[in-house]
Coordinates of C-alpha atoms (C1' of nucleotides) in Angstrom, one line a residue:
Chain A
M241 CA -4.9 29.5 -3.9
A242 CA -2.6 27.2 -2.1
T243 CA -5.4 25.6 -0.2
Q244 CA -7.7 25.2 -3.1
R245 CA -10.4 22.6 -2.2
R246 CA -10.2 20.5 -5.3
R247 CA -13.9 20.1 -6.1
N248 CA -13.2 19.2 -9.7
G249 CA -16.4 19.2 -11.7
Q250 CA -18.7 16.3 -12.2
G251 CA -17.1 12.9 -12.0
S252 CA -15.1 13.9 -8.9
G253 CA -11.5 13.1 -8.7
K254 CA -12.3 10.0 -6.7
A255 CA -12.9 6.3 -7.1
N256 CA -13.4 5.3 -10.6
P257 CA -12.5 1.7 -11.2
A258 CA -13.7 1.7 -14.8
E259 CA -11.3 4.5 -15.7
D260 CA -8.2 2.4 -14.8
E261 CA -9.5 -0.3 -17.1
A262 CA -10.2 2.0 -19.9
V263 CA -6.7 3.4 -19.9
Y264 CA -5.2 -0.1 -19.4
Q265 CA -7.2 -1.5 -22.4
A266 CA -6.3 1.5 -24.6
I267 CA -2.6 1.1 -24.0
L268 CA -2.7 -2.7 -24.2
H269 CA -4.6 -2.5 -27.4
A270 CA -2.1 -0.1 -28.9
L271 CA 0.7 -2.5 -27.8
L272 CA -0.9 -5.6 -29.3
E273 CA -2.0 -3.8 -32.4
G274 CA 1.6 -2.7 -33.0
T275 CA 0.6 1.0 -33.1
L276 CA 3.1 1.6 -30.3
K277 CA 6.5 0.9 -31.8
A278 CA 9.2 -0.9 -29.9
G279 CA 11.4 1.5 -28.0
T280 CA 8.8 4.2 -27.6
K281 CA 9.0 6.1 -24.3
L282 CA 5.7 6.3 -22.4
A283 CA 6.0 9.3 -20.1
E284 CA 3.3 9.9 -17.5
P285 CA 2.5 13.6 -18.1
P286 CA 1.6 13.4 -21.8
L287 CA -0.4 10.3 -21.3
A288 CA -2.3 11.9 -18.4
E289 CA -3.3 14.7 -20.6
I290 CA -4.2 12.6 -23.6
F291 CA -6.5 10.4 -21.5
G292 CA -7.7 13.3 -19.4
V293 CA -7.0 11.5 -16.2
S294 CA -4.6 12.2 -13.3
R295 CA -1.0 11.2 -13.5
E296 CA -1.4 8.8 -10.7
R297 CA -3.8 6.8 -12.7
I298 CA -1.5 6.6 -15.6
R299 CA 1.3 5.6 -13.3
K300 CA -0.7 2.8 -11.8
V301 CA -1.5 1.4 -15.2
L302 CA 2.1 1.7 -16.4
H303 CA 3.4 -0.2 -13.5
R304 CA 0.8 -2.8 -13.9
L305 CA 1.8 -3.3 -17.5
G306 CA 5.4 -3.5 -16.3
A307 CA 4.5 -6.2 -13.8
E308 CA 3.0 -8.1 -16.7
R309 CA 6.2 -7.6 -18.6
R310 CA 4.5 -5.9 -21.4
L311 CA 6.4 -2.7 -20.7
E312 CA 10.0 -2.2 -19.7
M313 CA 10.2 -0.3 -16.4
I314 CA 13.4 1.4 -15.4
P315 CA 13.5 3.0 -11.9
N316 CA 13.5 6.8 -12.1
R317 CA 13.4 6.5 -15.9
G318 CA 9.9 5.5 -16.7
A319 CA 8.4 3.1 -19.1
R320 CA 9.3 2.0 -22.6
V321 CA 7.8 -0.4 -25.1
P322 CA 10.2 -3.3 -24.9
R323 CA 12.5 -3.9 -27.9
P324 CA 12.7 -7.7 -27.9
T325 CA 15.8 -9.3 -29.4
L326 CA 15.5 -12.1 -31.8
D327 CA 16.6 -14.4 -29.0
D328 CA 13.7 -13.2 -26.9
V329 CA 11.3 -14.1 -29.6
R330 CA 12.9 -17.5 -30.1
S331 CA 12.7 -18.0 -26.3
V332 CA 8.9 -17.3 -26.4
Y333 CA 8.4 -19.6 -29.3
E334 CA 10.5 -22.3 -27.7
A335 CA 8.5 -22.1 -24.5
H336 CA 5.3 -22.4 -26.5
R337 CA 6.7 -25.4 -28.3
V338 CA 7.8 -27.1 -25.0
L339 CA 4.5 -26.3 -23.4
E340 CA 2.5 -27.7 -26.3
A341 CA 4.5 -30.9 -26.2
G342 CA 3.4 -31.4 -22.6
V343 CA -0.2 -30.5 -23.4
L344 CA -0.3 -33.0 -26.2
T345 CA 1.2 -35.7 -23.9
Q346 CA -1.7 -35.0 -21.5
L347 CA -4.3 -34.7 -24.2
V348 CA -3.7 -38.0 -25.9
R349 CA -4.8 -39.6 -22.6
H350 CA -8.1 -37.8 -22.6
V351 CA -9.1 -37.3 -26.3
D352 CA -12.7 -38.0 -27.0
D353 CA -14.8 -37.5 -30.2
A354 CA -16.3 -34.3 -29.0
L355 CA -12.9 -32.7 -28.7
I356 CA -11.9 -33.9 -32.1
D357 CA -15.1 -32.5 -33.5
R358 CA -14.6 -29.2 -31.9
L359 CA -11.1 -28.9 -33.2
N360 CA -12.1 -29.9 -36.7
A361 CA -14.8 -27.3 -36.6
H362 CA -12.2 -24.8 -35.7
L363 CA -10.0 -26.0 -38.6
A364 CA -12.9 -25.4 -40.9
E365 CA -13.0 -21.8 -39.8
E366 CA -9.3 -21.4 -40.3
R367 CA -9.5 -22.8 -43.8
A368 CA -12.5 -20.5 -44.6
A369 CA -10.5 -17.5 -43.5
A370 CA -7.5 -18.5 -45.5
T371 CA -9.6 -19.2 -48.5
R372 CA -11.2 -15.8 -48.5
G373 CA -7.8 -14.2 -47.8
D374 CA -8.8 -12.6 -44.5
R375 CA -5.3 -12.3 -43.1
A376 CA -6.4 -10.7 -39.8
A377 CA -8.9 -13.5 -39.1
S378 CA -6.3 -16.1 -40.1
V379 CA -3.8 -14.8 -37.6
R380 CA -6.4 -14.7 -34.9
L381 CA -7.7 -18.1 -35.6
S382 CA -4.3 -19.6 -35.9
G383 CA -3.5 -18.4 -32.4
A384 CA -6.8 -19.6 -31.2
F385 CA -6.1 -23.1 -32.3
H386 CA -3.3 -23.4 -29.8
V387 CA -5.5 -21.8 -27.1
Y388 CA -8.1 -24.5 -27.8
L389 CA -5.6 -27.2 -27.3
V390 CA -4.6 -25.9 -23.9
E391 CA -8.1 -25.1 -22.8
A392 CA -9.1 -28.6 -23.6
L393 CA -7.2 -29.6 -20.5
G394 CA -9.2 -27.2 -18.4
N395 CA -6.2 -26.1 -16.4
A396 CA -6.3 -22.4 -15.5
E397 CA -2.6 -22.2 -14.8
L398 CA -1.6 -23.6 -18.2
S399 CA -4.2 -21.4 -20.0
R400 CA -2.9 -18.3 -18.3
F401 CA 0.7 -19.2 -19.2
L402 CA -0.2 -19.7 -22.8
A403 CA -2.1 -16.5 -22.9
D404 CA 0.9 -14.7 -21.6
L405 CA 3.2 -16.2 -24.2
L406 CA 0.7 -15.5 -27.0
S407 CA 0.2 -11.9 -26.1
R408 CA 4.0 -11.4 -26.0
S409 CA 4.6 -13.2 -29.3
S410 CA 1.8 -11.2 -31.0
V411 CA 3.7 -8.1 -30.0
M412 CA 6.8 -9.5 -31.4
V413 CA 5.5 -10.5 -34.8
S414 CA 4.8 -6.8 -35.3
V415 CA 8.5 -6.2 -34.8
Y416 CA 9.9 -9.2 -36.7
E417 CA 7.1 -9.3 -39.2
P418 CA 6.6 -13.0 -39.8
A419 CA 6.2 -11.9 -43.4
T420 CA 3.3 -11.5 -45.6
D421 CA 2.9 -15.0 -47.0
S422 CA -0.2 -16.7 -45.8
I423 CA -0.3 -18.4 -42.4
C424 CA -0.3 -21.7 -44.2
A425 CA -0.3 -23.4 -40.9
V426 CA -3.8 -24.8 -41.3
D427 CA -2.5 -28.0 -42.8
E428 CA -0.1 -28.4 -39.9
H429 CA -2.8 -27.8 -37.4
G430 CA -4.9 -30.4 -39.2
A431 CA -2.0 -32.9 -38.9
I432 CA -1.9 -32.3 -35.2
V433 CA -5.6 -33.0 -34.8
E434 CA -5.3 -36.1 -37.0
A435 CA -2.5 -37.4 -34.8
L436 CA -4.5 -36.7 -31.7
R437 CA -7.5 -38.6 -33.1
A438 CA -5.2 -41.5 -33.8
R439 CA -3.8 -41.2 -30.2
D440 CA -0.4 -41.1 -31.8
L441 CA 1.6 -39.1 -29.3
A442 CA 4.9 -39.3 -31.0
R443 CA 3.5 -38.1 -34.2
A444 CA 1.5 -35.3 -32.6
I445 CA 4.6 -34.0 -30.9
A446 CA 6.7 -34.3 -34.0
V447 CA 4.1 -32.5 -36.1
S448 CA 3.7 -29.8 -33.5
R449 CA 7.5 -29.4 -33.3
E450 CA 7.8 -29.1 -37.0
H451 CA 5.0 -26.6 -37.0
F452 CA 6.8 -24.3 -34.5
I453 CA 10.1 -24.6 -36.2
H454 CA 8.4 -23.7 -39.5
V455 CA 6.9 -20.6 -37.9
E456 CA 10.1 -19.7 -36.2
S457 CA 12.1 -20.0 -39.5
R458 CA 9.9 -17.2 -40.9
L459 CA 11.1 -14.7 -38.3
H460 CA 13.7 -12.3 -39.5
L461 CA 15.4 -9.3 -38.1
D462 CA 14.2 -6.3 -39.9
D463 CA 16.1 -3.4 -38.6
D464 CA 16.9 -1.8 -35.4
A465 CA 18.0 1.5 -36.9
A466 CA 14.7 3.2 -37.4
P467 CA 12.4 2.6 -34.4
A468 CA 11.4 6.2 -34.5
A469 CA 9.8 7.4 -31.3
E470 CA 6.3 8.4 -32.2
D471 CA 4.0 11.1 -31.2
L472 CA 1.8 9.7 -28.5
T473 CA -1.1 12.0 -29.3
S474 CA -1.4 10.5 -32.8
V475 CA -1.1 7.0 -31.5
F476 CA -4.0 7.5 -29.1
A477 CA -5.9 9.8 -31.4
A478 CA -9.0 7.6 -31.1
V479 CA -9.4 8.0 -27.4
K480 CA -11.8 10.8 -26.2
P481 CA -10.5 12.3 -23.0
K482 CA -12.9 13.5 -20.4
R483 CA -11.4 16.9 -20.3
R484 CA -8.3 17.6 -22.4
K485 CA -6.6 20.8 -21.8
A486 CA -6.8 23.3 -24.6
R487 CA -3.9 23.7 -26.8
Chain B
M86 CA 5.6 14.0 17.8
A87 CA 2.8 14.1 15.4
T88 CA 4.9 15.8 12.8
Q89 CA 7.9 13.5 13.1
R90 CA 10.0 14.0 10.0
R91 CA 10.8 10.3 9.3
R92 CA 14.4 10.9 8.7
N93 CA 15.2 7.4 7.8
G94 CA 18.8 6.7 8.0
Q95 CA 20.8 8.8 5.6
G96 CA 18.5 9.7 2.8
S97 CA 15.4 11.5 3.9
G98 CA 11.8 10.7 3.7
K99 CA 12.0 10.3 0.0
A100 CA 13.1 7.8 -2.5
N101 CA 14.2 4.6 -0.9
P102 CA 14.2 1.7 -3.4
A103 CA 15.6 -0.7 -0.9
E104 CA 12.8 -0.2 1.6
D105 CA 10.2 -1.5 -0.9
E106 CA 12.3 -4.6 -1.4
A107 CA 12.8 -5.2 2.3
V108 CA 9.0 -5.1 3.0
Y109 CA 8.4 -7.2 0.0
Q110 CA 10.9 -9.9 1.0
A111 CA 9.6 -9.9 4.6
I112 CA 6.0 -10.6 3.6
L113 CA 7.0 -13.0 0.8
H114 CA 9.1 -14.9 3.3
A115 CA 6.3 -15.1 5.7
L116 CA 4.1 -16.4 3.0
L117 CA 6.5 -19.1 1.8
E118 CA 7.4 -20.0 5.3
G119 CA 3.7 -20.5 6.1
T120 CA 3.9 -18.1 9.0
L121 CA 1.0 -16.2 7.4
K122 CA -1.9 -18.6 7.5
A123 CA -4.4 -18.8 4.7
G124 CA -7.2 -16.4 5.0
T125 CA -5.3 -13.8 7.0
K126 CA -6.3 -10.2 6.3
L127 CA -3.3 -8.0 5.5
A128 CA -4.5 -4.5 6.3
E129 CA -2.3 -1.5 5.4
P130 CA -2.3 0.6 8.5
P131 CA -1.0 -2.1 10.9
L132 CA 1.6 -3.3 8.4
A133 CA 2.8 0.3 7.9
E134 CA 3.3 0.6 11.6
I135 CA 5.0 -2.7 12.0
F136 CA 7.5 -2.0 9.3
G137 CA 7.8 1.6 10.2
V138 CA 7.2 2.8 6.7
S139 CA 4.5 4.8 5.1
R140 CA 1.2 3.3 4.2
E141 CA 1.8 4.0 0.5
R142 CA 4.8 1.8 0.5
I143 CA 2.9 -1.1 2.1
R144 CA 0.1 -0.5 -0.5
K145 CA 2.5 -0.7 -3.4
V146 CA 4.0 -4.0 -2.1
L147 CA 0.6 -5.5 -1.4
H148 CA -0.6 -4.7 -4.9
R149 CA 2.6 -6.1 -6.3
L150 CA 2.1 -9.4 -4.5
G151 CA -1.5 -9.3 -5.7
A152 CA -0.3 -9.0 -9.3
E153 CA 1.9 -12.0 -8.7
R154 CA -1.1 -13.8 -7.5
R155 CA 0.5 -14.4 -4.1
L156 CA -2.2 -12.4 -2.4
E157 CA -5.8 -12.1 -3.1
M158 CA -6.8 -8.5 -3.7
I159 CA -10.4 -7.4 -3.6
P160 CA -11.2 -3.8 -4.6
N161 CA -12.0 -1.7 -1.6
R162 CA -11.5 -4.6 0.7
G163 CA -7.8 -5.1 0.8
A164 CA -5.5 -8.0 0.7
R165 CA -5.8 -11.5 2.1
V166 CA -3.6 -14.6 2.1
P167 CA -5.3 -16.8 -0.5
R168 CA -7.1 -19.9 0.7
P169 CA -6.5 -22.3 -2.1
T170 CA -9.0 -25.1 -2.6
L171 CA -7.9 -28.6 -3.1
D172 CA -8.8 -28.1 -6.8
D173 CA -6.4 -25.2 -6.9
V174 CA -3.6 -27.3 -5.6
R175 CA -4.4 -30.1 -8.0
S176 CA -4.4 -27.5 -10.8
V177 CA -0.9 -26.3 -9.9
Y178 CA 0.4 -29.9 -9.6
E179 CA -1.2 -30.8 -12.9
A180 CA 0.3 -27.8 -14.6
H181 CA 3.7 -28.7 -13.3
R182 CA 3.3 -32.3 -14.5
V183 CA 2.3 -31.2 -18.0
L184 CA 5.1 -28.7 -18.1
E185 CA 7.6 -31.3 -17.1
A186 CA 6.4 -33.6 -19.8
G187 CA 7.2 -31.0 -22.3
V188 CA 10.5 -30.3 -20.7
L189 CA 11.5 -33.9 -20.8
T190 CA 10.5 -34.2 -24.4
Q191 CA 12.8 -31.3 -25.2
L192 CA 15.5 -32.6 -22.9
V193 CA 15.9 -36.0 -24.4
R194 CA 17.0 -34.3 -27.6
H195 CA 19.8 -32.5 -25.9
V196 CA 21.0 -34.6 -23.1
D197 CA 24.7 -34.8 -22.7
D198 CA 26.9 -36.5 -20.1
A199 CA 27.6 -33.2 -18.3
L200 CA 23.9 -32.7 -17.6
I201 CA 23.5 -36.3 -16.4
D202 CA 26.5 -35.8 -14.1
R203 CA 25.1 -32.6 -12.7
L204 CA 21.7 -34.2 -12.0
N205 CA 23.4 -37.2 -10.4
A206 CA 25.3 -34.9 -8.2
H207 CA 22.1 -33.3 -7.1
L208 CA 20.6 -36.7 -6.4
A209 CA 23.5 -37.4 -4.1
E210 CA 22.7 -34.3 -2.2
E211 CA 19.1 -35.3 -1.9
R212 CA 20.0 -38.7 -0.6
A213 CA 22.4 -37.3 1.9
A214 CA 19.7 -34.9 3.2
A215 CA 17.2 -37.8 3.4
T216 CA 19.7 -40.0 5.2
R217 CA 20.5 -37.5 7.9
G218 CA 16.8 -36.8 8.2
D219 CA 17.0 -33.1 7.3
R220 CA 13.5 -32.6 6.3
A221 CA 13.8 -28.9 5.4
A222 CA 16.8 -29.6 3.1
S223 CA 14.9 -32.5 1.6
V224 CA 12.0 -30.4 0.7
R225 CA 14.2 -27.7 -0.7
L226 CA 16.4 -30.0 -2.7
S227 CA 13.4 -32.0 -4.0
G228 CA 11.9 -28.8 -5.5
A229 CA 15.3 -27.8 -6.8
F230 CA 15.5 -31.0 -8.8
H231 CA 12.6 -29.9 -11.0
V232 CA 14.1 -26.5 -11.3
Y233 CA 17.3 -28.1 -12.5
L234 CA 15.4 -29.9 -15.2
V235 CA 13.8 -26.8 -16.5
E236 CA 16.9 -24.7 -16.3
A237 CA 18.8 -27.3 -18.3
L238 CA 16.8 -25.9 -21.2
G239 CA 18.1 -22.4 -20.6
N240 CA 14.7 -20.9 -21.4
A241 CA 13.9 -17.9 -19.2
E242 CA 10.1 -18.1 -19.9
L243 CA 9.9 -21.7 -18.8
S244 CA 12.1 -21.1 -15.8
R245 CA 9.9 -18.3 -14.7
F246 CA 6.7 -20.3 -15.1
L247 CA 8.1 -23.1 -13.0
A248 CA 9.2 -20.7 -10.3
D249 CA 5.8 -19.3 -10.2
L250 CA 4.2 -22.8 -9.9
L251 CA 6.7 -23.8 -7.2
S252 CA 6.3 -20.8 -5.1
R253 CA 2.6 -21.3 -5.2
S254 CA 2.7 -24.9 -4.4
S255 CA 5.1 -24.4 -1.6
V256 CA 2.5 -22.1 0.0
M257 CA -0.1 -24.7 -0.5
V258 CA 1.7 -27.6 1.1
S259 CA 1.6 -25.6 4.3
V260 CA -2.1 -25.7 4.0
Y261 CA -2.6 -29.2 2.9
E262 CA 0.4 -30.5 4.7
P263 CA 1.7 -33.2 2.4
A264 CA 2.3 -35.2 5.5
T265 CA 5.2 -35.9 7.7
D266 CA 6.5 -39.0 5.9
S267 CA 9.8 -38.5 4.2
I268 CA 9.8 -37.0 0.8
C269 CA 10.8 -40.4 -0.5
A270 CA 10.9 -39.0 -4.0
V271 CA 14.6 -39.4 -4.4
D272 CA 14.2 -42.7 -6.0
E273 CA 11.7 -41.4 -8.4
H274 CA 13.9 -38.5 -9.3
G275 CA 16.7 -41.0 -9.9
A276 CA 14.4 -43.0 -12.2
I277 CA 13.8 -39.8 -14.2
V278 CA 17.5 -39.2 -14.6
E279 CA 18.1 -42.8 -15.6
A280 CA 15.4 -42.6 -18.2
L281 CA 17.0 -39.4 -19.5
R282 CA 20.4 -41.0 -19.7
A283 CA 18.9 -43.8 -21.7
R284 CA 17.2 -41.2 -24.0
D285 CA 14.0 -43.1 -23.2
L286 CA 11.3 -40.4 -23.5
A287 CA 8.3 -42.6 -22.9
R288 CA 9.8 -43.9 -19.7
A289 CA 10.9 -40.5 -18.6
I290 CA 7.4 -39.1 -19.0
A291 CA 5.8 -42.1 -17.4
V292 CA 8.1 -42.0 -14.4
S293 CA 7.6 -38.3 -14.0
R294 CA 3.9 -38.7 -14.3
E295 CA 3.9 -41.4 -11.6
H296 CA 6.0 -39.2 -9.5
F297 CA 3.6 -36.3 -9.6
I298 CA 0.6 -38.6 -9.0
H299 CA 2.3 -40.0 -6.1
V300 CA 3.0 -36.6 -4.6
E301 CA -0.6 -35.4 -5.3
S302 CA -2.0 -38.5 -3.7
R303 CA -0.5 -37.4 -0.4
L304 CA -2.4 -34.2 -0.3
H305 CA -5.3 -34.1 2.0
L306 CA -7.7 -31.5 3.1
D307 CA -7.1 -30.8 6.7
D308 CA -9.7 -28.4 7.8
D309 CA -11.1 -25.2 6.8
A310 CA -12.7 -24.5 10.2
A311 CA -9.8 -23.0 12.1
P312 CA -7.8 -20.7 9.9
A313 CA -7.5 -18.3 12.7
A314 CA -6.7 -14.8 11.8
E315 CA -3.4 -14.1 13.5
D316 CA -1.9 -11.1 15.1
L317 CA 0.3 -9.5 12.4
T318 CA 2.7 -8.1 15.0
S319 CA 3.7 -11.6 16.2
V320 CA 4.0 -12.8 12.7
F321 CA 6.5 -10.1 11.8
A322 CA 8.1 -10.0 15.2
A323 CA 11.5 -10.5 13.7
V324 CA 11.5 -7.3 11.7
K325 CA 13.1 -4.3 13.2
P326 CA 11.2 -1.1 12.1
K327 CA 13.0 2.1 11.6
R328 CA 10.8 3.8 14.0
R329 CA 7.9 2.0 15.5
K330 CA 5.5 4.1 17.4
A331 CA 5.3 3.5 21.1
R332 CA 2.6 1.4 22.5
Chain C
dT33 C1' -35.4 -12.4 20.7
dA34 C1' -33.9 -11.7 16.2
dA35 C1' -33.7 -8.9 12.4
dA36 C1' -33.4 -4.6 10.3
dA37 C1' -31.7 0.2 10.4
dC38 C1' -28.6 3.4 11.6
dA39 C1' -24.4 5.7 13.1
dA40 C1' -19.6 5.7 14.1
dA41 C1' -15.0 4.0 13.1
dA42 C1' -11.7 2.1 10.4
dA43 C1' -9.7 1.0 5.9
dT44 C1' -9.1 1.7 1.1
dG45 C1' -8.5 4.8 -3.0
dT46 C1' -7.0 9.1 -5.2
dG47 C1' -5.4 13.7 -6.3
dC48 C1' -1.9 17.0 -5.1
dA49 C1' 2.3 19.1 -3.5
dC50 C1' 6.7 18.7 -3.1
dA51 C1' 11.6 16.0 -3.1
dT52 C1' 14.8 13.7 -5.9
dT53 C1' 16.6 12.2 -10.0
dT54 C1' 17.5 12.3 -14.8
dG55 C1' 18.4 14.5 -19.4
dG56 C1' 19.6 18.3 -22.2
dC57 C1' 22.0 22.4 -23.2
dA58 C1' 25.0 25.9 -22.8
dT59 C1' 29.4 27.4 -21.2
dG60 C1' 34.2 26.8 -20.7
dA61 C1' 38.9 24.3 -20.9
dC62 C1' 42.2 21.8 -23.5
Chain D
dG89 C1' 36.6 20.7 -32.6
dT90 C1' 36.0 17.6 -28.8
dC91 C1' 35.3 16.6 -24.3
dA92 C1' 34.3 17.9 -19.5
dT93 C1' 31.5 20.6 -16.2
dG94 C1' 27.7 22.9 -14.3
dC95 C1' 23.1 24.5 -14.5
dC96 C1' 18.0 24.2 -15.6
dA97 C1' 13.8 22.1 -17.1
dA98 C1' 11.2 17.9 -17.1
dA99 C1' 10.0 13.5 -15.3
dT100 C1' 9.6 10.1 -11.6
dG101 C1' 8.7 8.9 -6.7
dT102 C1' 6.5 9.7 -2.2
dG103 C1' 4.0 11.5 1.8
dC104 C1' -0.1 13.5 3.0
dA105 C1' -4.9 15.1 3.2
dC106 C1' -9.0 14.0 2.2
dA107 C1' -13.3 11.3 -0.3
dT108 C1' -15.5 6.9 -0.5
dT109 C1' -16.4 2.5 0.8
dT110 C1' -16.6 -1.1 4.1
dT111 C1' -17.1 -2.9 8.6
dT112 C1' -18.5 -2.8 13.3
dG113 C1' -21.4 -1.8 17.1
dT114 C1' -25.6 0.0 18.8
dT115 C1' -30.2 1.0 18.8
dT116 C1' -34.8 0.5 17.1
dT117 C1' -38.6 -2.3 15.5
dA118 C1' -41.6 -6.2 14.5

DNA sequence: TAAAACAAAAATGTGCACATTTGGCATGAC
DNA sequence: GTCATGCCAAATGTGCACATTTTTGTTTTA
């Protein structure tokens, strides 16, 4: 029994690039969705069983998420969902604000009608979502607006950096709940576009700055008392493991 | 001899966090130094022997460097030193330029005499290095100036992003040799500080922009014909392995 | 002769079996 | 009752033995 040959069933235990991605996406999704609460411990053995994959695979994904700073890795003590402080959140928002100031500076030199049209089209979508009260779409489109601004520059480095910031802040809003009131940022987004159209850099930056300060002001520290470590099985209830062990 | 126990130093064959770091630093250093030429293949077995550690350890470090985008990882095909195109380099410089515009925008709102004094002190160092013809120090200090600017904001996210850009561009200059002429950027750095002191945002951004365009203009595509895959043993000749196998 | 086909060798990827470390819990001392 | 100490179970980290893929070198074929 010691020298069992390990000829495990169908898929084989070897080489499955898609499996990594599936686990990665599942955990990432749970993180972004807010299903995984801050402070939750992500141990390898339970995850391995839940997803029906080897522990090594879980380990690799966990460390990858740690490298992306989406999980907090402590040597010999595993992975936890980070519990960002209010300062951390402010730091992310400030970084976004500073970055966008630079982006606008560069953009006013290269605006053309096509860009303005595209941005206006996006604003129309945002307004439509807000009008019909679709909060999820509003949040998504609201973030997408800033992505559009950066991507207008066509710089991969900057786009990646923004994506990093956004993914982190989207996790944070689930902790610091930017409240229930509507995003109400559409008008401010419109003001930015208008300033861009007029090639008025100073105004664009001022409006953008106001916009961020406005958003930041809505952050509030809920509580740090009841993070409540959840049951991982229920969090990932949706996933269908290849072969979960019987209970 | 085949079953050597690998009794590294005190511990045992297990758990040595410092060993990872040593390998990581060695490879990173070779990358930044330019000793590892672009396009070089970094295979696991030879590196494992050179450093006298297990292949798994090498593998972990390689993947970490890949996650940091310092190495190009291709599934099933290993790691290579990236061969940045001229567009890649321009992209990094542009990102730095855009970021610095944002940083300056934020900085003019918070400048104080202490900051100006610190920056001026740094400029003095730069000039001293240039005067005595210390090219290595000039390059280092020249990069440090921009780091100072960002760190004056005290934002960890922005600092990290700049560090990422700088480490990448420093690798690139070794490919596109920004020429031998002196850095000559000291005056431009001084102009930025001067504009900051005067709280003149428009001038600060303009000067910074000119500075970057100036630097970018010096980039030139040398050749892509002779990358020459090197012998890894000679590249890492300095490292002293715990136990290198006999030849 | 050049291209295609094949075989051997090397390199990468992965599961598993431990070694090491951490955390919890019971036992004992003050 | 509280704190310290020592064990035991669980979790993390690592080397190793393959499986799989890629690469290289040789032979065959048009």
